[in-house]
Amino acid sequence: MTKILSIILLSFFIFNFAHASKKTTYLKCPMMMKENRGETFPESWWPIGSQLNEFFVKIVEGKKDKITINKYFTGKNFRKDSKPKHWDYLKNIVPERNGNILKYSVSNSYKLNGEDHKESETFIFTKDSAWKSEYLEFAVLPSVPMHTKHKLVGDCSELDKKTYKKLIKG
């Protein structure tokens, strides 16, 4: 009986410490245009320094880091102002970690109507004295037609869990 009790207590402590080692951070990241080299939306449409998107981010740091990113489009008439998007490919993703930098990239290439289409997105979150974000997007979609290549950056502010949940519900 004491062996069973000892095993139960030991398991409780091990799992509690493993869970306690995870740190969850909630961020609000307004994204400003830093570079716009696309052809579809020139700088006259998306000027350098304009706020285009806002990201609401949940970062779980632990043995295996995970990030959830909710994108909110606020740019000039681009997909109209919208509620945060909950895209499955941006939920609980495992980023690359290099010191205080978390990075996640996704890309896709395909043929449509005999034409090559390419898309890629890179999300970078850096923690120094405060969190900063960087977003790189590239798309060549001849059937739309669309050619975008831009870089957005932002200083993030930390949120409490309740505020984060309220913001992602829109």
PDB file of C-alpha atoms in Angstrom:
ATOM      1  CA  MET A   1       0.000   0.000   0.000  1.00  0.00           C
ATOM      2  CA  THR A   2       2.813   2.413   0.844  1.00  0.00           C
ATOM      3  CA  LYS A   3       4.488   1.543  -2.472  1.00  0.00           C
ATOM      4  CA  ILE A   4       1.339   2.490  -4.396  1.00  0.00           C
ATOM      5  CA  LEU A   5       0.976   5.715  -2.423  1.00  0.00           C
ATOM      6  CA  SER A   6       4.647   6.519  -3.016  1.00  0.00           C
ATOM      7  CA  ILE A   7       4.270   5.947  -6.774  1.00  0.00           C
ATOM      8  CA  ILE A   8       1.162   8.141  -6.901  1.00  0.00           C
ATOM      9  CA  LEU A   9       2.880  10.964  -5.000  1.00  0.00           C
ATOM     10  CA  LEU A  10       6.041  10.691  -7.082  1.00  0.00           C
ATOM     11  CA  SER A  11       3.994  10.785 -10.322  1.00  0.00           C
ATOM     12  CA  PHE A  12       2.097  13.827  -9.052  1.00  0.00           C
ATOM     13  CA  PHE A  13       5.319  15.734  -8.372  1.00  0.00           C
ATOM     14  CA  ILE A  14       6.941  14.748 -11.668  1.00  0.00           C
ATOM     15  CA  PHE A  15       3.925  15.772 -13.787  1.00  0.00           C
ATOM     16  CA  ASN A  16       3.384  18.952 -11.780  1.00  0.00           C
ATOM     17  CA  PHE A  17       6.984  20.076 -12.256  1.00  0.00           C
ATOM     18  CA  ALA A  18       6.885  19.206 -15.968  1.00  0.00           C
ATOM     19  CA  HIS A  19       3.730  21.287 -16.388  1.00  0.00           C
ATOM     20  CA  ALA A  20       5.094  24.136 -14.283  1.00  0.00           C
ATOM     21  CA  SER A  21       8.150  24.473 -16.514  1.00  0.00           C
ATOM     22  CA  LYS A  22       5.982  25.735 -19.390  1.00  0.00           C
ATOM     23  CA  LYS A  23       5.556  29.489 -19.735  1.00  0.00           C
ATOM     24  CA  THR A  24       2.621  30.927 -21.687  1.00  0.00           C
ATOM     25  CA  THR A  25       2.786  34.445 -23.101  1.00  0.00           C
ATOM     26  CA  TYR A  26      -0.052  36.262 -24.865  1.00  0.00           C
ATOM     27  CA  LEU A  27       0.842  39.028 -27.320  1.00  0.00           C
ATOM     28  CA  LYS A  28      -0.833  41.747 -29.356  1.00  0.00           C
ATOM     29  CA  CYS A  29       1.414  42.730 -32.293  1.00  0.00           C
ATOM     30  CA  PRO A  30       0.382  45.648 -34.537  1.00  0.00           C
ATOM     31  CA  MET A  31       2.243  45.139 -37.814  1.00  0.00           C
ATOM     32  CA  MET A  32       3.627  48.054 -39.827  1.00  0.00           C
ATOM     33  CA  MET A  33       4.783  47.906 -43.450  1.00  0.00           C
ATOM     34  CA  LYS A  34       8.589  48.085 -43.589  1.00  0.00           C
ATOM     35  CA  GLU A  35       9.242  46.933 -47.176  1.00  0.00           C
ATOM     36  CA  ASN A  36       6.810  46.664 -50.081  1.00  0.00           C
ATOM     37  CA  ARG A  37       8.334  45.173 -53.220  1.00  0.00           C
ATOM     38  CA  GLY A  38       5.216  43.631 -54.702  1.00  0.00           C
ATOM     39  CA  GLU A  39       3.654  44.628 -57.998  1.00  0.00           C
ATOM     40  CA  THR A  40      -0.047  44.202 -57.228  1.00  0.00           C
ATOM     41  CA  PHE A  41      -0.254  46.613 -54.287  1.00  0.00           C
ATOM     42  CA  PRO A  42       2.387  49.340 -54.788  1.00  0.00           C
ATOM     43  CA  GLU A  43       3.623  51.670 -52.066  1.00  0.00           C
ATOM     44  CA  SER A  44       0.916  54.189 -53.012  1.00  0.00           C
ATOM     45  CA  TRP A  45      -1.620  51.567 -51.881  1.00  0.00           C
ATOM     46  CA  TRP A  46       0.314  50.123 -48.922  1.00  0.00           C
ATOM     47  CA  PRO A  47       2.728  52.887 -47.842  1.00  0.00           C
ATOM     48  CA  ILE A  48       5.817  52.209 -45.744  1.00  0.00           C
ATOM     49  CA  GLY A  49       4.929  52.803 -42.083  1.00  0.00           C
ATOM     50  CA  SER A  50       1.217  52.040 -42.420  1.00  0.00           C
ATOM     51  CA  GLN A  51      -0.402  49.514 -40.094  1.00  0.00           C
ATOM     52  CA  LEU A  52      -1.721  46.619 -42.147  1.00  0.00           C
ATOM     53  CA  ASN A  53      -2.306  43.717 -39.805  1.00  0.00           C
ATOM     54  CA  GLU A  54      -2.498  42.895 -36.154  1.00  0.00           C
ATOM     55  CA  PHE A  55      -1.450  39.519 -34.804  1.00  0.00           C
ATOM     56  CA  PHE A  56      -2.739  38.028 -31.574  1.00  0.00           C
ATOM     57  CA  VAL A  57      -0.231  35.398 -30.535  1.00  0.00           C
ATOM     58  CA  LYS A  58      -0.058  32.706 -27.884  1.00  0.00           C
ATOM     59  CA  ILE A  59       3.447  31.406 -27.197  1.00  0.00           C
ATOM     60  CA  VAL A  60       3.945  28.358 -24.997  1.00  0.00           C
ATOM     61  CA  GLU A  61       7.606  27.977 -24.105  1.00  0.00           C
ATOM     62  CA  GLY A  62       8.735  24.641 -22.771  1.00  0.00           C
ATOM     63  CA  LYS A  63      10.580  21.544 -23.810  1.00  0.00           C
ATOM     64  CA  LYS A  64       8.766  21.879 -27.158  1.00  0.00           C
ATOM     65  CA  ASP A  65       7.730  25.474 -27.978  1.00  0.00           C
ATOM     66  CA  LYS A  66       4.330  26.058 -29.581  1.00  0.00           C
ATOM     67  CA  ILE A  67       2.785  29.140 -31.148  1.00  0.00           C
ATOM     68  CA  THR A  68      -0.769  30.001 -32.188  1.00  0.00           C
ATOM     69  CA  ILE A  69      -1.161  33.035 -34.454  1.00  0.00           C
ATOM     70  CA  ASN A  70      -4.453  34.813 -35.143  1.00  0.00           C
ATOM     71  CA  LYS A  71      -4.232  37.328 -37.986  1.00  0.00           C
ATOM     72  CA  TYR A  72      -6.437  40.402 -38.066  1.00  0.00           C
ATOM     73  CA  PHE A  73      -6.423  42.422 -41.298  1.00  0.00           C
ATOM     74  CA  THR A  74      -6.680  46.161 -40.774  1.00  0.00           C
ATOM     75  CA  GLY A  75      -5.061  47.415 -44.002  1.00  0.00           C
ATOM     76  CA  LYS A  76      -6.603  49.812 -46.493  1.00  0.00           C
ATOM     77  CA  ASN A  77      -9.607  47.954 -47.888  1.00  0.00           C
ATOM     78  CA  PHE A  78      -7.610  44.721 -48.096  1.00  0.00           C
ATOM     79  CA  ARG A  79     -10.085  41.959 -47.319  1.00  0.00           C
ATOM     80  CA  LYS A  80     -11.862  44.709 -45.369  1.00  0.00           C
ATOM     81  CA  ASP A  81     -11.332  45.076 -41.647  1.00  0.00           C
ATOM     82  CA  SER A  82     -11.974  41.620 -40.314  1.00  0.00           C
ATOM     83  CA  LYS A  83     -12.247  39.581 -37.182  1.00  0.00           C
ATOM     84  CA  PRO A  84      -9.127  37.623 -36.221  1.00  0.00           C
ATOM     85  CA  LYS A  85      -8.665  34.608 -38.475  1.00  0.00           C
ATOM     86  CA  HIS A  86      -8.213  31.229 -36.806  1.00  0.00           C
ATOM     87  CA  TRP A  87      -6.408  29.276 -39.495  1.00  0.00           C
ATOM     88  CA  ASP A  88      -5.629  25.683 -38.613  1.00  0.00           C
ATOM     89  CA  TYR A  89      -2.148  25.872 -40.132  1.00  0.00           C
ATOM     90  CA  LEU A  90      -1.236  28.571 -37.582  1.00  0.00           C
ATOM     91  CA  LYS A  91      -2.499  26.722 -34.490  1.00  0.00           C
ATOM     92  CA  ASN A  92      -0.075  25.027 -32.090  1.00  0.00           C
ATOM     93  CA  ILE A  93       2.767  25.184 -34.590  1.00  0.00           C
ATOM     94  CA  VAL A  94       6.239  24.171 -33.501  1.00  0.00           C
ATOM     95  CA  PRO A  95       8.690  26.935 -34.440  1.00  0.00           C
ATOM     96  CA  GLU A  96      12.453  26.756 -34.822  1.00  0.00           C
ATOM     97  CA  ARG A  97      14.221  28.229 -31.802  1.00  0.00           C
ATOM     98  CA  ASN A  98      17.553  30.002 -32.000  1.00  0.00           C
ATOM     99  CA  GLY A  99      18.242  31.515 -28.569  1.00  0.00           C
ATOM    100  CA  ASN A 100      15.576  34.175 -28.009  1.00  0.00           C
ATOM    101  CA  ILE A 101      14.190  33.940 -31.568  1.00  0.00           C
ATOM    102  CA  LEU A 102      11.196  31.796 -32.572  1.00  0.00           C
ATOM    103  CA  LYS A 103      10.672  31.341 -36.323  1.00  0.00           C
ATOM    104  CA  TYR A 104       8.046  29.535 -38.357  1.00  0.00           C
ATOM    105  CA  SER A 105       7.843  29.368 -42.165  1.00  0.00           C
ATOM    106  CA  VAL A 106       5.273  27.804 -44.454  1.00  0.00           C
ATOM    107  CA  SER A 107       5.322  27.683 -48.253  1.00  0.00           C
ATOM    108  CA  ASN A 108       3.308  26.197 -51.062  1.00  0.00           C
ATOM    109  CA  SER A 109       3.905  25.728 -54.800  1.00  0.00           C
ATOM    110  CA  TYR A 110       1.376  24.382 -57.250  1.00  0.00           C
ATOM    111  CA  LYS A 111       0.218  24.537 -60.856  1.00  0.00           C
ATOM    112  CA  LEU A 112      -3.167  25.987 -61.746  1.00  0.00           C
ATOM    113  CA  ASN A 113      -4.324  26.238 -65.352  1.00  0.00           C
ATOM    114  CA  GLY A 114      -0.776  25.377 -66.423  1.00  0.00           C
ATOM    115  CA  GLU A 115       0.768  28.278 -64.492  1.00  0.00           C
ATOM    116  CA  ASP A 116       3.154  28.090 -61.531  1.00  0.00           C
ATOM    117  CA  HIS A 117       1.808  29.561 -58.281  1.00  0.00           C
ATOM    118  CA  LYS A 118       3.997  30.186 -55.215  1.00  0.00           C
ATOM    119  CA  GLU A 119       3.199  31.412 -51.716  1.00  0.00           C
ATOM    120  CA  SER A 120       5.244  31.684 -48.529  1.00  0.00           C
ATOM    121  CA  GLU A 121       4.921  33.209 -45.091  1.00  0.00           C
ATOM    122  CA  THR A 122       7.518  33.559 -42.353  1.00  0.00           C
ATOM    123  CA  PHE A 123       6.720  34.608 -38.783  1.00  0.00           C
ATOM    124  CA  ILE A 124       9.567  35.659 -36.477  1.00  0.00           C
ATOM    125  CA  PHE A 125       9.139  36.519 -32.795  1.00  0.00           C
ATOM    126  CA  THR A 126      12.116  37.863 -30.846  1.00  0.00           C
ATOM    127  CA  LYS A 127      12.249  38.360 -27.076  1.00  0.00           C
ATOM    128  CA  ASP A 128      14.804  40.899 -25.884  1.00  0.00           C
ATOM    129  CA  SER A 129      13.619  43.411 -23.302  1.00  0.00           C
ATOM    130  CA  ALA A 130      10.199  43.125 -25.003  1.00  0.00           C
ATOM    131  CA  TRP A 131       8.688  40.980 -27.758  1.00  0.00           C
ATOM    132  CA  LYS A 132       9.073  42.071 -31.388  1.00  0.00           C
ATOM    133  CA  SER A 133       7.559  40.460 -34.464  1.00  0.00           C
ATOM    134  CA  GLU A 134       8.463  40.263 -38.120  1.00  0.00           C
ATOM    135  CA  TYR A 135       6.319  38.916 -40.947  1.00  0.00           C
ATOM    136  CA  LEU A 136       7.540  38.139 -44.468  1.00  0.00           C
ATOM    137  CA  GLU A 137       5.002  37.338 -47.161  1.00  0.00           C
ATOM    138  CA  PHE A 138       5.567  36.410 -50.790  1.00  0.00           C
ATOM    139  CA  ALA A 139       2.964  35.369 -53.349  1.00  0.00           C
ATOM    140  CA  VAL A 140       2.980  34.959 -57.108  1.00  0.00           C
ATOM    141  CA  LEU A 141      -0.494  33.884 -58.189  1.00  0.00           C
ATOM    142  CA  PRO A 142      -0.894  34.395 -61.962  1.00  0.00           C
ATOM    143  CA  SER A 143      -4.527  33.240 -62.043  1.00  0.00           C
ATOM    144  CA  VAL A 144      -5.638  35.929 -59.525  1.00  0.00           C
ATOM    145  CA  PRO A 145      -3.433  37.900 -60.710  1.00  0.00           C
ATOM    146  CA  MET A 146      -1.346  38.802 -57.669  1.00  0.00           C
ATOM    147  CA  HIS A 147       2.300  39.482 -56.924  1.00  0.00           C
ATOM    148  CA  THR A 148       3.108  40.493 -53.345  1.00  0.00           C
ATOM    149  CA  LYS A 149       6.416  40.649 -51.542  1.00  0.00           C
ATOM    150  CA  HIS A 150       6.539  42.564 -48.334  1.00  0.00           C
ATOM    151  CA  LYS A 151       7.933  42.714 -44.833  1.00  0.00           C
ATOM    152  CA  LEU A 152       5.979  43.892 -41.812  1.00  0.00           C
ATOM    153  CA  VAL A 153       7.425  44.528 -38.347  1.00  0.00           C
ATOM    154  CA  GLY A 154       5.923  45.326 -34.983  1.00  0.00           C
ATOM    155  CA  ASP A 155       6.528  45.879 -31.300  1.00  0.00           C
ATOM    156  CA  CYS A 156       4.311  43.523 -29.330  1.00  0.00           C
ATOM    157  CA  SER A 157       2.637  44.153 -26.009  1.00  0.00           C
ATOM    158  CA  GLU A 158       1.957  41.376 -23.536  1.00  0.00           C
ATOM    159  CA  LEU A 159      -1.641  40.647 -22.590  1.00  0.00           C
ATOM    160  CA  ASP A 160      -3.312  38.677 -19.853  1.00  0.00           C
ATOM    161  CA  LYS A 161      -5.169  35.517 -20.883  1.00  0.00           C
ATOM    162  CA  LYS A 162      -8.642  37.032 -20.429  1.00  0.00           C
ATOM    163  CA  THR A 163      -7.884  40.043 -22.675  1.00  0.00           C
ATOM    164  CA  TYR A 164      -6.288  37.775 -25.301  1.00  0.00           C
ATOM    165  CA  LYS A 165      -9.363  35.503 -25.392  1.00  0.00           C
ATOM    166  CA  LYS A 166     -11.649  38.525 -25.739  1.00  0.00           C
ATOM    167  CA  LEU A 167      -9.585  39.975 -28.618  1.00  0.00           C
ATOM    168  CA  ILE A 168      -9.425  36.773 -30.659  1.00  0.00           C
ATOM    169  CA  LYS A 169     -13.196  36.401 -30.470  1.00  0.00           C
ATOM    170  CA  GLY A 170     -13.464  39.770 -32.239  1.00  0.00           C
TER     171      GLY A 170
END
